[in-house]
């Protein structure tokens, strides 16, 4: 049983490393590492509109058993995003994992 658990842990870690590399490549300067050991990352997204610049930070935490058994944990940091729009975005992120 311990061998199966260790194998799953290694596979999860490898999948996380590959996903982090892909996201880093896709988002470039918008991708930041908050805590590599704890697997906490952030994607900072800004609007192109100069008159009303809006920024959002999507914080992502990858639990040790992600992706095999646990979803990533998301936190949306955007003061301007409220109510049903925030809930809709949170639900969309959950749907992406499923």
mmCIF file of N, CA and C in Angstrom:
data_model
loop_
_atom_site.group_PDB
_atom_site.id
_atom_site.type_symbol
_atom_site.label_atom_id
_atom_site.label_comp_id
_atom_site.label_asym_id
_atom_site.label_seq_id
_atom_site.Cartn_x
_atom_site.Cartn_y
_atom_site.Cartn_z
ATOM 1 N N UNK A 1 0.823 -1.198 0.000
ATOM 2 C CA UNK A 1 0.000 0.000 0.000
ATOM 3 C C UNK A 1 0.866 1.261 0.000
ATOM 4 N N UNK A 2 1.947 1.247 0.783
ATOM 5 C CA UNK A 2 2.829 2.414 0.850
ATOM 6 C C UNK A 2 3.450 2.695 -0.509
ATOM 7 N N UNK A 3 3.768 1.618 -1.271
ATOM 8 C CA UNK A 3 4.353 1.811 -2.596
ATOM 9 C C UNK A 3 3.374 2.503 -3.539
ATOM 10 N N UNK A 4 2.098 2.145 -3.448
ATOM 11 C CA UNK A 4 1.071 2.770 -4.291
ATOM 12 C C UNK A 4 0.936 4.246 -3.925
ATOM 13 N N UNK A 5 0.917 4.547 -2.634
ATOM 14 C CA UNK A 5 0.811 5.931 -2.170
ATOM 15 C C UNK A 5 2.013 6.742 -2.625
ATOM 16 N N UNK A 6 3.212 6.171 -2.504
ATOM 17 C CA UNK A 6 4.417 6.865 -2.950
ATOM 18 C C UNK A 6 4.404 7.097 -4.453
ATOM 19 N N UNK A 7 3.929 6.097 -5.201
ATOM 20 C CA UNK A 7 3.851 6.228 -6.653
ATOM 21 C C UNK A 7 2.872 7.335 -7.036
ATOM 22 N N UNK A 8 1.711 7.376 -6.370
ATOM 23 C CA UNK A 8 0.734 8.432 -6.634
ATOM 24 C C UNK A 8 1.318 9.798 -6.302
ATOM 25 N N UNK A 9 2.037 9.892 -5.189
ATOM 26 C CA UNK A 9 2.652 11.156 -4.790
ATOM 27 C C UNK A 9 3.659 11.623 -5.829
ATOM 28 N N UNK A 10 4.470 10.693 -6.325
ATOM 29 C CA UNK A 10 5.462 11.036 -7.347
ATOM 30 C C UNK A 10 4.786 11.467 -8.641
ATOM 31 N N UNK A 11 3.713 10.762 -9.017
ATOM 32 C CA UNK A 11 2.979 11.116 -10.235
ATOM 33 C C UNK A 11 2.318 12.485 -10.078
ATOM 34 N N UNK A 12 1.737 12.758 -8.900
ATOM 35 C CA UNK A 12 1.136 14.068 -8.645
ATOM 36 C C UNK A 12 2.185 15.161 -8.723
ATOM 37 N N UNK A 13 3.324 14.938 -8.118
ATOM 38 C CA UNK A 13 4.392 15.934 -8.132
ATOM 39 C C UNK A 13 4.859 16.196 -9.558
ATOM 40 N N UNK A 14 5.047 15.145 -10.345
ATOM 41 C CA UNK A 14 5.475 15.311 -11.728
ATOM 42 C C UNK A 14 4.420 16.068 -12.532
ATOM 43 N N UNK A 15 3.151 15.736 -12.334
ATOM 44 C CA UNK A 15 2.076 16.433 -13.044
ATOM 45 C C UNK A 15 2.037 17.906 -12.642
ATOM 46 N N UNK A 16 2.265 18.197 -11.362
ATOM 47 C CA UNK A 16 2.290 19.587 -10.901
ATOM 48 C C UNK A 16 3.443 20.347 -11.539
ATOM 49 N N UNK A 17 4.606 19.743 -11.580
ATOM 50 C CA UNK A 17 5.782 20.388 -12.178
ATOM 51 C C UNK A 17 5.508 20.725 -13.645
ATOM 52 N N UNK A 18 4.932 19.786 -14.369
ATOM 53 C CA UNK A 18 4.633 20.010 -15.784
ATOM 54 C C UNK A 18 3.593 21.109 -15.961
ATOM 55 N N UNK A 19 2.578 21.115 -15.097
ATOM 56 C CA UNK A 19 1.536 22.131 -15.186
ATOM 57 C C UNK A 19 2.096 23.516 -14.846
ATOM 58 N N UNK A 20 2.929 23.590 -13.836
ATOM 59 C CA UNK A 20 3.545 24.865 -13.442
ATOM 60 C C UNK A 20 4.413 25.401 -14.579
ATOM 61 N N UNK A 21 5.184 24.540 -15.212
ATOM 62 C CA UNK A 21 6.019 24.963 -16.343
ATOM 63 C C UNK A 21 5.158 25.493 -17.490
ATOM 64 N N UNK A 22 4.054 24.794 -17.773
ATOM 65 C CA UNK A 22 3.160 25.220 -18.859
ATOM 66 C C UNK A 22 2.516 26.568 -18.531
ATOM 67 N N UNK A 23 2.014 26.719 -17.319
ATOM 68 C CA UNK A 23 1.373 27.981 -16.939
ATOM 69 C C UNK A 23 2.375 29.132 -16.932
ATOM 70 N N UNK A 24 3.571 28.863 -16.468
ATOM 71 C CA UNK A 24 4.616 29.880 -16.467
ATOM 72 C C UNK A 24 4.935 30.327 -17.893
ATOM 73 N N UNK A 25 4.977 29.389 -18.796
ATOM 74 C CA UNK A 25 5.250 29.696 -20.198
ATOM 75 C C UNK A 25 4.091 30.487 -20.825
ATOM 76 N N UNK A 26 2.882 30.099 -20.510
ATOM 77 C CA UNK A 26 1.700 30.765 -21.073
ATOM 78 C C UNK A 26 1.558 32.189 -20.547
ATOM 79 N N UNK A 27 1.694 32.369 -19.239
ATOM 80 C CA UNK A 27 1.412 33.666 -18.626
ATOM 81 C C UNK A 27 2.630 34.571 -18.480
ATOM 82 N N UNK A 28 3.814 34.059 -18.658
ATOM 83 C CA UNK A 28 5.015 34.888 -18.634
ATOM 84 C C UNK A 28 5.132 35.747 -17.385
ATOM 85 N N UNK A 29 5.215 37.072 -17.579
ATOM 86 C CA UNK A 29 5.389 37.996 -16.465
ATOM 87 C C UNK A 29 4.161 38.071 -15.555
ATOM 88 N N UNK A 30 3.010 37.620 -16.041
ATOM 89 C CA UNK A 30 1.791 37.628 -15.223
ATOM 90 C C UNK A 30 1.784 36.475 -14.206
ATOM 91 N N UNK A 31 2.660 35.504 -14.375
ATOM 92 C CA UNK A 31 2.772 34.344 -13.490
ATOM 93 C C UNK A 31 3.785 34.651 -12.401
ATOM 94 N N UNK A 32 3.427 34.411 -11.155
ATOM 95 C CA UNK A 32 4.417 34.614 -10.096
ATOM 96 C C UNK A 32 4.332 33.485 -9.076
ATOM 97 N N UNK A 33 5.459 33.193 -8.503
ATOM 98 C CA UNK A 33 5.570 32.166 -7.475
ATOM 99 C C UNK A 33 5.504 32.868 -6.127
ATOM 100 N N UNK A 34 4.526 32.504 -5.322
ATOM 101 C CA UNK A 34 4.404 33.079 -3.984
ATOM 102 C C UNK A 34 5.194 32.235 -2.998
ATOM 103 N N UNK A 35 5.000 30.910 -3.057
ATOM 104 C CA UNK A 35 5.726 29.985 -2.177
ATOM 105 C C UNK A 35 5.863 28.657 -2.907
ATOM 106 N N UNK A 36 7.047 28.413 -3.444
ATOM 107 C CA UNK A 36 7.259 27.213 -4.259
ATOM 108 C C UNK A 36 7.113 25.932 -3.440
ATOM 109 N N UNK A 37 7.615 25.925 -2.222
ATOM 110 C CA UNK A 37 7.546 24.727 -1.379
ATOM 111 C C UNK A 37 6.089 24.367 -1.064
ATOM 112 N N UNK A 38 5.288 25.376 -0.755
ATOM 113 C CA UNK A 38 3.872 25.145 -0.443
ATOM 114 C C UNK A 38 3.003 25.095 -1.685
ATOM 115 N N UNK A 39 3.620 25.281 -2.846
ATOM 116 C CA UNK A 39 2.916 25.255 -4.131
ATOM 117 C C UNK A 39 1.813 26.310 -4.197
ATOM 118 N N UNK A 40 2.188 27.560 -3.923
ATOM 119 C CA UNK A 40 1.250 28.677 -4.001
ATOM 120 C C UNK A 40 1.738 29.611 -5.108
ATOM 121 N N UNK A 41 0.847 29.887 -6.052
ATOM 122 C CA UNK A 41 1.185 30.677 -7.223
ATOM 123 C C UNK A 41 0.104 31.719 -7.464
ATOM 124 N N UNK A 42 0.397 32.658 -8.346
ATOM 125 C CA UNK A 42 -0.554 33.717 -8.650
ATOM 126 C C UNK A 42 -0.453 34.076 -10.124
ATOM 127 N N UNK A 43 -1.605 34.328 -10.714
ATOM 128 C CA UNK A 43 -1.665 34.868 -12.070
ATOM 129 C C UNK A 43 -2.288 36.252 -11.936
ATOM 130 N N UNK A 44 -1.546 37.264 -12.349
ATOM 131 C CA UNK A 44 -2.029 38.640 -12.260
ATOM 132 C C UNK A 44 -2.513 39.064 -13.642
ATOM 133 N N UNK A 45 -3.763 39.474 -13.699
ATOM 134 C CA UNK A 45 -4.384 39.840 -14.964
ATOM 135 C C UNK A 45 -4.842 41.288 -14.871
ATOM 136 N N UNK A 46 -4.482 42.086 -15.857
ATOM 137 C CA UNK A 46 -4.877 43.496 -15.889
ATOM 138 C C UNK A 46 -5.603 43.797 -17.193
ATOM 139 N N UNK A 47 -6.556 44.721 -17.101
ATOM 140 C CA UNK A 47 -7.263 45.148 -18.308
ATOM 141 C C UNK A 47 -6.347 46.033 -19.138
ATOM 142 N N UNK A 48 -6.660 46.132 -20.405
ATOM 143 C CA UNK A 48 -5.876 46.986 -21.294
ATOM 144 C C UNK A 48 -6.364 48.431 -21.274
ATOM 145 N N UNK A 49 -7.542 48.645 -20.717
ATOM 146 C CA UNK A 49 -8.135 49.983 -20.712
ATOM 147 C C UNK A 49 -7.340 50.926 -19.816
ATOM 148 N N UNK A 50 -6.866 51.999 -20.380
ATOM 149 C CA UNK A 50 -6.068 52.966 -19.621
ATOM 150 C C UNK A 50 -6.929 53.808 -18.689
ATOM 151 N N UNK A 51 -8.164 54.114 -19.121
ATOM 152 C CA UNK A 51 -9.001 55.003 -18.321
ATOM 153 C C UNK A 51 -9.473 54.360 -17.011
ATOM 154 N N UNK A 52 -9.685 53.074 -17.008
ATOM 155 C CA UNK A 52 -10.100 52.391 -15.786
ATOM 156 C C UNK A 52 -9.372 51.051 -15.717
ATOM 157 N N UNK A 53 -8.149 51.095 -15.260
ATOM 158 C CA UNK A 53 -7.316 49.891 -15.190
ATOM 159 C C UNK A 53 -7.831 48.988 -14.070
ATOM 160 N N UNK A 54 -8.212 47.776 -14.415
ATOM 161 C CA UNK A 54 -8.680 46.811 -13.423
ATOM 162 C C UNK A 54 -7.702 45.649 -13.383
ATOM 163 N N UNK A 55 -7.386 45.234 -12.168
ATOM 164 C CA UNK A 55 -6.441 44.142 -11.971
ATOM 165 C C UNK A 55 -7.088 43.064 -11.115
ATOM 166 N N UNK A 56 -6.790 41.836 -11.445
ATOM 167 C CA UNK A 56 -7.243 40.701 -10.650
ATOM 168 C C UNK A 56 -6.057 39.763 -10.449
ATOM 169 N N UNK A 57 -6.017 39.146 -9.303
ATOM 170 C CA UNK A 57 -4.985 38.164 -9.021
ATOM 171 C C UNK A 57 -5.678 36.848 -8.680
ATOM 172 N N UNK A 58 -5.369 35.844 -9.437
ATOM 173 C CA UNK A 58 -5.903 34.516 -9.169
ATOM 174 C C UNK A 58 -4.808 33.726 -8.458
ATOM 175 N N UNK A 59 -5.018 33.517 -7.171
ATOM 176 C CA UNK A 59 -4.051 32.744 -6.384
ATOM 177 C C UNK A 59 -4.431 31.271 -6.469
ATOM 178 N N UNK A 60 -3.443 30.436 -6.708
ATOM 179 C CA UNK A 60 -3.656 29.005 -6.900
ATOM 180 C C UNK A 60 -2.783 28.246 -5.908
ATOM 181 N N UNK A 61 -3.402 27.349 -5.166
ATOM 182 C CA UNK A 61 -2.673 26.480 -4.246
ATOM 183 C C UNK A 61 -2.865 25.048 -4.732
ATOM 184 N N UNK A 62 -1.754 24.349 -4.926
ATOM 185 C CA UNK A 62 -1.819 22.960 -5.375
ATOM 186 C C UNK A 62 -1.578 22.044 -4.177
ATOM 187 N N UNK A 63 -2.640 21.387 -3.699
ATOM 188 C CA UNK A 63 -2.465 20.446 -2.587
ATOM 189 C C UNK A 63 -1.544 19.295 -2.994
ATOM 190 N N UNK A 64 -0.920 18.618 -2.033
ATOM 191 C CA UNK A 64 0.000 17.520 -2.358
ATOM 192 C C UNK A 64 -0.640 16.419 -3.212
ATOM 193 N N UNK A 65 -1.930 16.174 -3.042
ATOM 194 C CA UNK A 65 -2.594 15.109 -3.803
ATOM 195 C C UNK A 65 -3.319 15.624 -5.051
ATOM 196 N N UNK A 66 -2.960 16.812 -5.507
ATOM 197 C CA UNK A 66 -3.449 17.332 -6.778
ATOM 198 C C UNK A 66 -2.529 16.819 -7.877
ATOM 199 N N UNK A 67 -2.993 16.353 -8.970
ATOM 200 C CA UNK A 67 -4.351 16.336 -9.487
ATOM 201 C C UNK A 67 -5.105 15.017 -9.292
ATOM 202 N N UNK A 68 -4.475 14.017 -8.692
ATOM 203 C CA UNK A 68 -5.108 12.689 -8.634
ATOM 204 C C UNK A 68 -6.396 12.659 -7.829
ATOM 205 N N UNK A 69 -6.423 13.317 -6.675
ATOM 206 C CA UNK A 69 -7.622 13.219 -5.842
ATOM 207 C C UNK A 69 -8.150 14.545 -5.321
ATOM 208 N N UNK A 70 -7.375 15.605 -5.400
ATOM 209 C CA UNK A 70 -7.813 16.887 -4.850
ATOM 210 C C UNK A 70 -7.763 17.969 -5.922
ATOM 211 N N UNK A 71 -8.751 18.878 -5.885
ATOM 212 C CA UNK A 71 -8.714 19.998 -6.834
ATOM 213 C C UNK A 71 -7.748 21.075 -6.352
ATOM 214 N N UNK A 72 -7.341 21.959 -7.253
ATOM 215 C CA UNK A 72 -6.551 23.100 -6.799
ATOM 216 C C UNK A 72 -7.452 24.006 -5.965
ATOM 217 N N UNK A 73 -6.845 24.799 -5.126
ATOM 218 C CA UNK A 73 -7.589 25.750 -4.307
ATOM 219 C C UNK A 73 -7.367 27.124 -4.927
ATOM 220 N N UNK A 74 -8.462 27.823 -5.219
ATOM 221 C CA UNK A 74 -8.381 29.128 -5.856
ATOM 222 C C UNK A 74 -8.808 30.221 -4.889
ATOM 223 N N UNK A 75 -8.177 31.360 -5.022
ATOM 224 C CA UNK A 75 -8.617 32.562 -4.325
ATOM 225 C C UNK A 75 -8.547 33.698 -5.321
ATOM 226 N N UNK A 76 -9.654 34.381 -5.498
ATOM 227 C CA UNK A 76 -9.718 35.487 -6.443
ATOM 228 C C UNK A 76 -9.568 36.785 -5.661
ATOM 229 N N UNK A 77 -8.547 37.560 -5.992
ATOM 230 C CA UNK A 77 -8.327 38.850 -5.350
ATOM 231 C C UNK A 77 -8.572 39.947 -6.379
ATOM 232 N N UNK A 78 -9.755 40.555 -6.291
ATOM 233 C CA UNK A 78 -10.134 41.652 -7.182
ATOM 234 C C UNK A 78 -11.228 42.446 -6.481
ATOM 235 N N UNK A 79 -10.874 43.613 -5.965
ATOM 236 C CA UNK A 79 -11.826 44.419 -5.199
ATOM 237 C C UNK A 79 -13.060 44.785 -6.022
ATOM 238 N N UNK A 80 -12.910 44.935 -7.317
ATOM 239 C CA UNK A 80 -14.007 45.357 -8.182
ATOM 240 C C UNK A 80 -14.945 44.215 -8.583
ATOM 241 N N UNK A 81 -14.551 42.971 -8.322
ATOM 242 C CA UNK A 81 -15.349 41.807 -8.707
ATOM 243 C C UNK A 81 -16.187 41.360 -7.516
ATOM 244 N N UNK A 82 -17.491 41.507 -7.632
ATOM 245 C CA UNK A 82 -18.364 41.215 -6.493
ATOM 246 C C UNK A 82 -19.604 40.429 -6.918
ATOM 247 N N UNK A 83 -20.305 39.944 -5.906
ATOM 248 C CA UNK A 83 -21.620 39.335 -6.086
ATOM 249 C C UNK A 83 -21.654 38.184 -7.058
ATOM 250 N N UNK A 84 -22.656 38.245 -7.931
ATOM 251 C CA UNK A 84 -22.898 37.130 -8.853
ATOM 252 C C UNK A 84 -21.755 36.943 -9.848
ATOM 253 N N UNK A 85 -21.080 38.044 -10.220
ATOM 254 C CA UNK A 85 -19.946 37.908 -11.147
ATOM 255 C C UNK A 85 -18.817 37.112 -10.506
ATOM 256 N N UNK A 86 -18.534 37.379 -9.239
ATOM 257 C CA UNK A 86 -17.490 36.637 -8.515
ATOM 258 C C UNK A 86 -17.899 35.168 -8.382
ATOM 259 N N UNK A 87 -19.158 34.918 -8.035
ATOM 260 C CA UNK A 87 -19.655 33.543 -7.882
ATOM 261 C C UNK A 87 -19.592 32.794 -9.210
ATOM 262 N N UNK A 88 -19.945 33.487 -10.299
ATOM 263 C CA UNK A 88 -19.913 32.868 -11.623
ATOM 264 C C UNK A 88 -18.484 32.459 -12.001
ATOM 265 N N UNK A 89 -17.532 33.342 -11.717
ATOM 266 C CA UNK A 89 -16.141 33.032 -12.004
ATOM 267 C C UNK A 89 -15.651 31.859 -11.154
ATOM 268 N N UNK A 90 -15.983 31.860 -9.875
ATOM 269 C CA UNK A 90 -15.587 30.763 -8.985
ATOM 270 C C UNK A 90 -16.175 29.437 -9.468
ATOM 271 N N UNK A 91 -17.433 29.448 -9.891
ATOM 272 C CA UNK A 91 -18.069 28.227 -10.405
ATOM 273 C C UNK A 91 -17.402 27.764 -11.694
ATOM 274 N N UNK A 92 -17.010 28.700 -12.533
ATOM 275 C CA UNK A 92 -16.333 28.338 -13.791
ATOM 276 C C UNK A 92 -14.990 27.662 -13.501
ATOM 277 N N UNK A 93 -14.272 28.173 -12.522
ATOM 278 C CA UNK A 93 -12.982 27.557 -12.162
ATOM 279 C C UNK A 93 -13.190 26.135 -11.656
ATOM 280 N N UNK A 94 -14.228 25.929 -10.869
ATOM 281 C CA UNK A 94 -14.544 24.590 -10.358
ATOM 282 C C UNK A 94 -14.902 23.663 -11.514
ATOM 283 N N UNK A 95 -15.678 24.154 -12.473
ATOM 284 C CA UNK A 95 -16.063 23.343 -13.633
ATOM 285 C C UNK A 95 -14.848 22.932 -14.456
ATOM 286 N N UNK A 96 -13.866 23.823 -14.559
ATOM 287 C CA UNK A 96 -12.657 23.514 -15.323
ATOM 288 C C UNK A 96 -11.936 22.313 -14.713
ATOM 289 N N UNK A 97 -11.866 22.265 -13.379
ATOM 290 C CA UNK A 97 -11.186 21.146 -12.734
ATOM 291 C C UNK A 97 -11.947 19.847 -12.972
ATOM 292 N N UNK A 98 -13.263 19.908 -12.824
ATOM 293 C CA UNK A 98 -14.076 18.700 -12.971
ATOM 294 C C UNK A 98 -13.976 18.200 -14.393
#
